Amino acid sequence: MDLEKFLEDMNNQKRVRAGSEELAFCSYLSQEALKISMKINNEYHTPEEIQELFSQLTGQGVNETLGLIPPFFTDCGKNIHLGQNIFINSGCKLQDQGGIYIDDDVLIGHNVVIATLNHGMNPENRGDLHPKPVHIGKAVWIGSNSTILPGVTIGDGAIVAAGAVVSKDVPENTVVGGVPAKIIKKIEVEE
């Protein structure tokens, strides 16, 4: 198994069976991500150094507009895709094997969790992983302590209230909150 094949399988939402070569590769990537995350989290770095370490974590080019305040946690790193002007506050946890796509001008508050893996309902296959990507649109604000669950798309301009658990797609220019998150109001956008 190599990274390209692994990401292809994950991005095609292929189930990862317990005990499989794919699951072993997940574990390998987790160990690699832990090494880099420990570097990010356990000593001071300039913003430029953080961007370089994040680039190593994702295997993608440095994004000079990324703002990240440690600590930051991920158990893969290689399936995180960021636009421009992204700010990630401290304590965030991105489980990105299934793919996390974040468009431009997004603000992510303290302790946000973004998950892209789920387990099956059948106890006999509970160890299998079911990847589904998370898409976050442009100019989204995700409030502190929110959780975004696998397969969710958050529309452009939306706000996720602090503490929300988002299990369904969020329309653009709306505010959602609660557990599970529901639409609170529509955001009036001035032209």
PDB file of C-alpha atoms in Angstrom:
ATOM      1  CA  MET A   1       0.000   0.000   0.000  1.00  0.00           C
ATOM      2  CA  ASP A   2       1.266   3.460  -0.849  1.00  0.00           C
ATOM      3  CA  LEU A   3      -0.095   6.924  -0.059  1.00  0.00           C
ATOM      4  CA  GLU A   4      -1.557   7.539  -3.515  1.00  0.00           C
ATOM      5  CA  LYS A   5      -3.555   4.274  -3.488  1.00  0.00           C
ATOM      6  CA  PHE A   6      -4.641   4.829   0.121  1.00  0.00           C
ATOM      7  CA  LEU A   7      -5.942   8.350  -0.614  1.00  0.00           C
ATOM      8  CA  GLU A   8      -7.695   7.118  -3.767  1.00  0.00           C
ATOM      9  CA  ASP A   9      -9.502   4.431  -1.747  1.00  0.00           C
ATOM     10  CA  MET A  10     -10.423   6.869   1.025  1.00  0.00           C
ATOM     11  CA  ASN A  11     -11.584   9.567  -1.369  1.00  0.00           C
ATOM     12  CA  ASN A  12     -13.763   6.968  -3.126  1.00  0.00           C
ATOM     13  CA  GLN A  13     -15.268   6.152   0.299  1.00  0.00           C
ATOM     14  CA  LYS A  14     -14.037   2.562   0.187  1.00  0.00           C
ATOM     15  CA  ARG A  15     -14.686   0.714   3.441  1.00  0.00           C
ATOM     16  CA  VAL A  16     -11.506  -0.127   5.351  1.00  0.00           C
ATOM     17  CA  ARG A  17     -11.855  -3.588   6.842  1.00  0.00           C
ATOM     18  CA  ALA A  18     -10.487  -4.390  10.285  1.00  0.00           C
ATOM     19  CA  GLY A  19      -7.162  -6.214   9.989  1.00  0.00           C
ATOM     20  CA  SER A  20      -6.616  -5.096   6.388  1.00  0.00           C
ATOM     21  CA  GLU A  21      -3.531  -3.679   4.725  1.00  0.00           C
ATOM     22  CA  GLU A  22      -5.395  -0.353   4.471  1.00  0.00           C
ATOM     23  CA  LEU A  23      -5.990  -0.258   8.227  1.00  0.00           C
ATOM     24  CA  ALA A  24      -2.314  -1.023   8.856  1.00  0.00           C
ATOM     25  CA  PHE A  25      -1.444   1.893   6.553  1.00  0.00           C
ATOM     26  CA  CYS A  26      -3.842   4.117   8.557  1.00  0.00           C
ATOM     27  CA  SER A  27      -1.840   3.216  11.659  1.00  0.00           C
ATOM     28  CA  TYR A  28       1.441   3.971   9.900  1.00  0.00           C
ATOM     29  CA  LEU A  29       0.168   7.402   8.791  1.00  0.00           C
ATOM     30  CA  SER A  30      -1.056   8.085  12.329  1.00  0.00           C
ATOM     31  CA  GLN A  31       2.419   7.474  13.714  1.00  0.00           C
ATOM     32  CA  GLU A  32       3.949   9.797  11.116  1.00  0.00           C
ATOM     33  CA  ALA A  33       1.353  12.481  11.929  1.00  0.00           C
ATOM     34  CA  LEU A  34       2.047  12.114  15.658  1.00  0.00           C
ATOM     35  CA  LYS A  35       5.753  12.813  15.104  1.00  0.00           C
ATOM     36  CA  ILE A  36       5.055  16.070  13.280  1.00  0.00           C
ATOM     37  CA  SER A  37       2.199  17.055  15.612  1.00  0.00           C
ATOM     38  CA  MET A  38       4.519  16.641  18.583  1.00  0.00           C
ATOM     39  CA  LYS A  39       6.964  19.063  16.938  1.00  0.00           C
ATOM     40  CA  ILE A  40       4.156  21.568  16.358  1.00  0.00           C
ATOM     41  CA  ASN A  41       2.734  21.262  19.864  1.00  0.00           C
ATOM     42  CA  ASN A  42       5.713  20.994  22.184  1.00  0.00           C
ATOM     43  CA  GLU A  43       7.792  24.079  21.573  1.00  0.00           C
ATOM     44  CA  TYR A  44       7.386  27.615  20.312  1.00  0.00           C
ATOM     45  CA  HIS A  45       7.463  28.149  16.539  1.00  0.00           C
ATOM     46  CA  THR A  46       7.129  31.281  14.445  1.00  0.00           C
ATOM     47  CA  PRO A  47       4.113  31.413  12.119  1.00  0.00           C
ATOM     48  CA  GLU A  48       6.450  30.565   9.229  1.00  0.00           C
ATOM     49  CA  GLU A  49       7.782  27.503  11.075  1.00  0.00           C
ATOM     50  CA  ILE A  50       4.220  26.371  11.836  1.00  0.00           C
ATOM     51  CA  GLN A  51       3.362  26.683   8.144  1.00  0.00           C
ATOM     52  CA  GLU A  52       6.419  24.611   7.190  1.00  0.00           C
ATOM     53  CA  LEU A  53       5.569  21.895   9.739  1.00  0.00           C
ATOM     54  CA  PHE A  54       1.951  21.880   8.542  1.00  0.00           C
ATOM     55  CA  SER A  55       3.242  21.458   5.006  1.00  0.00           C
ATOM     56  CA  GLN A  56       5.233  18.414   6.133  1.00  0.00           C
ATOM     57  CA  LEU A  57       2.140  17.069   7.880  1.00  0.00           C
ATOM     58  CA  THR A  58      -0.075  17.371   4.805  1.00  0.00           C
ATOM     59  CA  GLY A  59       2.573  16.649   2.175  1.00  0.00           C
ATOM     60  CA  GLN A  60       1.436  19.762   0.304  1.00  0.00           C
ATOM     61  CA  GLY A  61       3.041  23.124  -0.379  1.00  0.00           C
ATOM     62  CA  VAL A  62       3.387  25.809   2.280  1.00  0.00           C
ATOM     63  CA  ASN A  63       0.389  28.096   2.584  1.00  0.00           C
ATOM     64  CA  GLU A  64       1.648  31.450   3.843  1.00  0.00           C
ATOM     65  CA  THR A  65      -1.879  32.572   4.744  1.00  0.00           C
ATOM     66  CA  LEU A  66      -2.474  29.715   7.198  1.00  0.00           C
ATOM     67  CA  GLY A  67      -2.838  30.802  10.803  1.00  0.00           C
ATOM     68  CA  LEU A  68      -2.615  27.973  13.321  1.00  0.00           C
ATOM     69  CA  ILE A  69      -2.363  28.200  17.094  1.00  0.00           C
ATOM     70  CA  PRO A  70      -1.159  24.975  18.722  1.00  0.00           C
ATOM     71  CA  PRO A  71      -1.909  22.540  20.049  1.00  0.00           C
ATOM     72  CA  PHE A  72      -3.224  20.894  16.880  1.00  0.00           C
ATOM     73  CA  PHE A  73      -4.027  17.218  16.455  1.00  0.00           C
ATOM     74  CA  THR A  74      -4.569  14.938  13.484  1.00  0.00           C
ATOM     75  CA  ASP A  75      -4.299  11.203  13.017  1.00  0.00           C
ATOM     76  CA  CYS A  76      -3.333  11.334   9.334  1.00  0.00           C
ATOM     77  CA  GLY A  77      -2.681  14.797   7.885  1.00  0.00           C
ATOM     78  CA  LYS A  78      -2.317  13.683   4.277  1.00  0.00           C
ATOM     79  CA  ASN A  79      -5.981  14.272   3.342  1.00  0.00           C
ATOM     80  CA  ILE A  80      -6.345  17.858   4.613  1.00  0.00           C
ATOM     81  CA  HIS A  81      -6.893  20.392   1.809  1.00  0.00           C
ATOM     82  CA  LEU A  82      -6.841  24.097   2.672  1.00  0.00           C
ATOM     83  CA  GLY A  83      -7.730  27.210   0.740  1.00  0.00           C
ATOM     84  CA  GLN A  84      -6.305  30.660   1.482  1.00  0.00           C
ATOM     85  CA  ASN A  85      -6.686  32.692   4.699  1.00  0.00           C
ATOM     86  CA  ILE A  86      -7.567  29.828   7.024  1.00  0.00           C
ATOM     87  CA  PHE A  87      -7.337  30.325  10.782  1.00  0.00           C
ATOM     88  CA  ILE A  88      -7.348  27.302  13.098  1.00  0.00           C
ATOM     89  CA  ASN A  89      -7.430  28.089  16.810  1.00  0.00           C
ATOM     90  CA  SER A  90      -5.893  25.977  19.574  1.00  0.00           C
ATOM     91  CA  GLY A  91      -6.983  22.479  20.496  1.00  0.00           C
ATOM     92  CA  CYS A  92      -8.498  21.471  17.158  1.00  0.00           C
ATOM     93  CA  LYS A  93      -8.642  17.819  16.147  1.00  0.00           C
ATOM     94  CA  LEU A  94      -8.917  16.864  12.470  1.00  0.00           C
ATOM     95  CA  GLN A  95      -9.540  13.191  11.661  1.00  0.00           C
ATOM     96  CA  ASP A  96      -8.867  13.550   7.969  1.00  0.00           C
ATOM     97  CA  GLN A  97      -8.510  10.074   6.463  1.00  0.00           C
ATOM     98  CA  GLY A  98     -11.837  10.511   4.648  1.00  0.00           C
ATOM     99  CA  GLY A  99     -10.828  13.959   3.360  1.00  0.00           C
ATOM    100  CA  ILE A 100     -11.260  17.446   4.810  1.00  0.00           C
ATOM    101  CA  TYR A 101     -11.693  20.263   2.281  1.00  0.00           C
ATOM    102  CA  ILE A 102     -11.670  23.809   3.665  1.00  0.00           C
ATOM    103  CA  ASP A 103     -12.265  26.721   1.283  1.00  0.00           C
ATOM    104  CA  ASP A 104     -10.920  30.267   1.594  1.00  0.00           C
ATOM    105  CA  ASP A 105     -11.452  32.655   4.523  1.00  0.00           C
ATOM    106  CA  VAL A 106     -12.548  30.083   7.126  1.00  0.00           C
ATOM    107  CA  LEU A 107     -12.315  30.625  10.894  1.00  0.00           C
ATOM    108  CA  ILE A 108     -12.174  27.545  13.130  1.00  0.00           C
ATOM    109  CA  GLY A 109     -12.580  28.130  16.873  1.00  0.00           C
ATOM    110  CA  HIS A 110     -10.959  26.448  19.874  1.00  0.00           C
ATOM    111  CA  ASN A 111     -11.337  22.676  20.325  1.00  0.00           C
ATOM    112  CA  VAL A 112     -13.246  21.990  17.116  1.00  0.00           C
ATOM    113  CA  VAL A 113     -13.422  18.338  16.033  1.00  0.00           C
ATOM    114  CA  ILE A 114     -13.806  17.434  12.356  1.00  0.00           C
ATOM    115  CA  ALA A 115     -14.339  13.700  11.829  1.00  0.00           C
ATOM    116  CA  THR A 116     -14.353  11.823   8.521  1.00  0.00           C
ATOM    117  CA  LEU A 117     -14.516   8.207   9.717  1.00  0.00           C
ATOM    118  CA  ASN A 118     -17.365   6.202  11.118  1.00  0.00           C
ATOM    119  CA  HIS A 119     -17.838   2.579  12.208  1.00  0.00           C
ATOM    120  CA  GLY A 120     -20.548   0.163  11.108  1.00  0.00           C
ATOM    121  CA  MET A 121     -23.648  -0.579  13.156  1.00  0.00           C
ATOM    122  CA  ASN A 122     -23.186  -4.354  12.927  1.00  0.00           C
ATOM    123  CA  PRO A 123     -21.080  -5.483  15.929  1.00  0.00           C
ATOM    124  CA  GLU A 124     -19.417  -8.171  13.790  1.00  0.00           C
ATOM    125  CA  ASN A 125     -17.920  -5.465  11.535  1.00  0.00           C
ATOM    126  CA  ARG A 126     -17.575  -2.697  14.113  1.00  0.00           C
ATOM    127  CA  GLY A 127     -13.809  -2.411  13.542  1.00  0.00           C
ATOM    128  CA  ASP A 128     -14.309  -1.475   9.885  1.00  0.00           C
ATOM    129  CA  LEU A 129     -13.923   2.192   8.942  1.00  0.00           C
ATOM    130  CA  HIS A 130     -16.341   4.057   6.663  1.00  0.00           C
ATOM    131  CA  PRO A 131     -14.746   7.246   5.261  1.00  0.00           C
ATOM    132  CA  LYS A 132     -16.824  10.245   4.163  1.00  0.00           C
ATOM    133  CA  PRO A 133     -15.371  13.675   3.384  1.00  0.00           C
ATOM    134  CA  VAL A 134     -16.194  16.950   5.100  1.00  0.00           C
ATOM    135  CA  HIS A 135     -16.450  20.085   2.943  1.00  0.00           C
ATOM    136  CA  ILE A 136     -16.364  23.553   4.503  1.00  0.00           C
ATOM    137  CA  GLY A 137     -17.318  26.404   2.185  1.00  0.00           C
ATOM    138  CA  LYS A 138     -15.899  29.898   1.843  1.00  0.00           C
ATOM    139  CA  ALA A 139     -16.091  32.412   4.688  1.00  0.00           C
ATOM    140  CA  VAL A 140     -17.441  29.876   7.202  1.00  0.00           C
ATOM    141  CA  TRP A 141     -17.039  30.433  10.939  1.00  0.00           C
ATOM    142  CA  ILE A 142     -17.024  27.318  13.109  1.00  0.00           C
ATOM    143  CA  GLY A 143     -17.492  28.157  16.787  1.00  0.00           C
ATOM    144  CA  SER A 144     -15.496  26.696  19.663  1.00  0.00           C
ATOM    145  CA  ASN A 145     -16.133  23.139  20.833  1.00  0.00           C
ATOM    146  CA  SER A 146     -18.155  22.241  17.740  1.00  0.00           C
ATOM    147  CA  THR A 147     -18.064  18.803  16.154  1.00  0.00           C
ATOM    148  CA  ILE A 148     -18.479  18.266  12.415  1.00  0.00           C
ATOM    149  CA  LEU A 149     -19.390  14.657  11.583  1.00  0.00           C
ATOM    150  CA  PRO A 150     -18.454  12.575   8.503  1.00  0.00           C
ATOM    151  CA  GLY A 151     -20.045  13.460   5.181  1.00  0.00           C
ATOM    152  CA  VAL A 152     -21.153  16.977   6.133  1.00  0.00           C
ATOM    153  CA  THR A 153     -20.947  19.953   3.775  1.00  0.00           C
ATOM    154  CA  ILE A 154     -21.118  23.429   5.299  1.00  0.00           C
ATOM    155  CA  GLY A 155     -22.243  26.036   2.773  1.00  0.00           C
ATOM    156  CA  ASP A 156     -20.476  29.312   2.029  1.00  0.00           C
ATOM    157  CA  GLY A 157     -20.914  32.039   4.640  1.00  0.00           C
ATOM    158  CA  ALA A 158     -22.457  29.757   7.268  1.00  0.00           C
ATOM    159  CA  ILE A 159     -21.842  29.991  11.016  1.00  0.00           C
ATOM    160  CA  VAL A 160     -21.709  26.954  13.295  1.00  0.00           C
ATOM    161  CA  ALA A 161     -22.524  28.073  16.851  1.00  0.00           C
ATOM    162  CA  ALA A 162     -20.211  27.095  19.687  1.00  0.00           C
ATOM    163  CA  GLY A 163     -20.809  23.583  20.972  1.00  0.00           C
ATOM    164  CA  ALA A 164     -22.889  22.440  17.994  1.00  0.00           C
ATOM    165  CA  VAL A 165     -22.799  18.876  16.702  1.00  0.00           C
ATOM    166  CA  VAL A 166     -23.264  19.060  12.936  1.00  0.00           C
ATOM    167  CA  SER A 167     -24.581  15.797  11.510  1.00  0.00           C
ATOM    168  CA  LYS A 168     -26.295  17.132   8.356  1.00  0.00           C
ATOM    169  CA  ASP A 169     -25.393  19.558   5.592  1.00  0.00           C
ATOM    170  CA  VAL A 170     -25.615  23.261   6.456  1.00  0.00           C
ATOM    171  CA  PRO A 171     -27.083  25.634   3.827  1.00  0.00           C
ATOM    172  CA  GLU A 172     -25.069  28.673   2.848  1.00  0.00           C
ATOM    173  CA  ASN A 173     -25.494  31.880   4.859  1.00  0.00           C
ATOM    174  CA  THR A 174     -27.247  30.247   7.791  1.00  0.00           C
ATOM    175  CA  VAL A 175     -26.489  29.961  11.494  1.00  0.00           C
ATOM    176  CA  VAL A 176     -26.801  26.476  12.982  1.00  0.00           C
ATOM    177  CA  GLY A 177     -26.523  25.416  16.592  1.00  0.00           C
ATOM    178  CA  GLY A 178     -27.456  22.754  19.090  1.00  0.00           C
ATOM    179  CA  VAL A 179     -27.155  18.999  19.409  1.00  0.00           C
ATOM    180  CA  PRO A 180     -27.868  17.937  16.764  1.00  0.00           C
ATOM    181  CA  ALA A 181     -27.363  21.244  14.965  1.00  0.00           C
ATOM    182  CA  LYS A 182     -30.462  22.882  13.506  1.00  0.00           C
ATOM    183  CA  ILE A 183     -30.923  26.102  11.561  1.00  0.00           C
ATOM    184  CA  ILE A 184     -31.286  29.061  13.931  1.00  0.00           C
ATOM    185  CA  LYS A 185     -31.551  31.804  11.359  1.00  0.00           C
ATOM    186  CA  LYS A 186     -30.684  32.960   7.876  1.00  0.00           C
ATOM    187  CA  ILE A 187     -27.846  35.477   7.488  1.00  0.00           C
ATOM    188  CA  GLU A 188     -28.849  38.536   5.498  1.00  0.00           C
ATOM    189  CA  VAL A 189     -26.025  39.232   3.072  1.00  0.00           C
ATOM    190  CA  GLU A 190     -25.671  42.805   1.865  1.00  0.00           C
ATOM    191  CA  GLU A 191     -24.970  43.204  -1.840  1.00  0.00           C
TER     192      GLU A 191
END
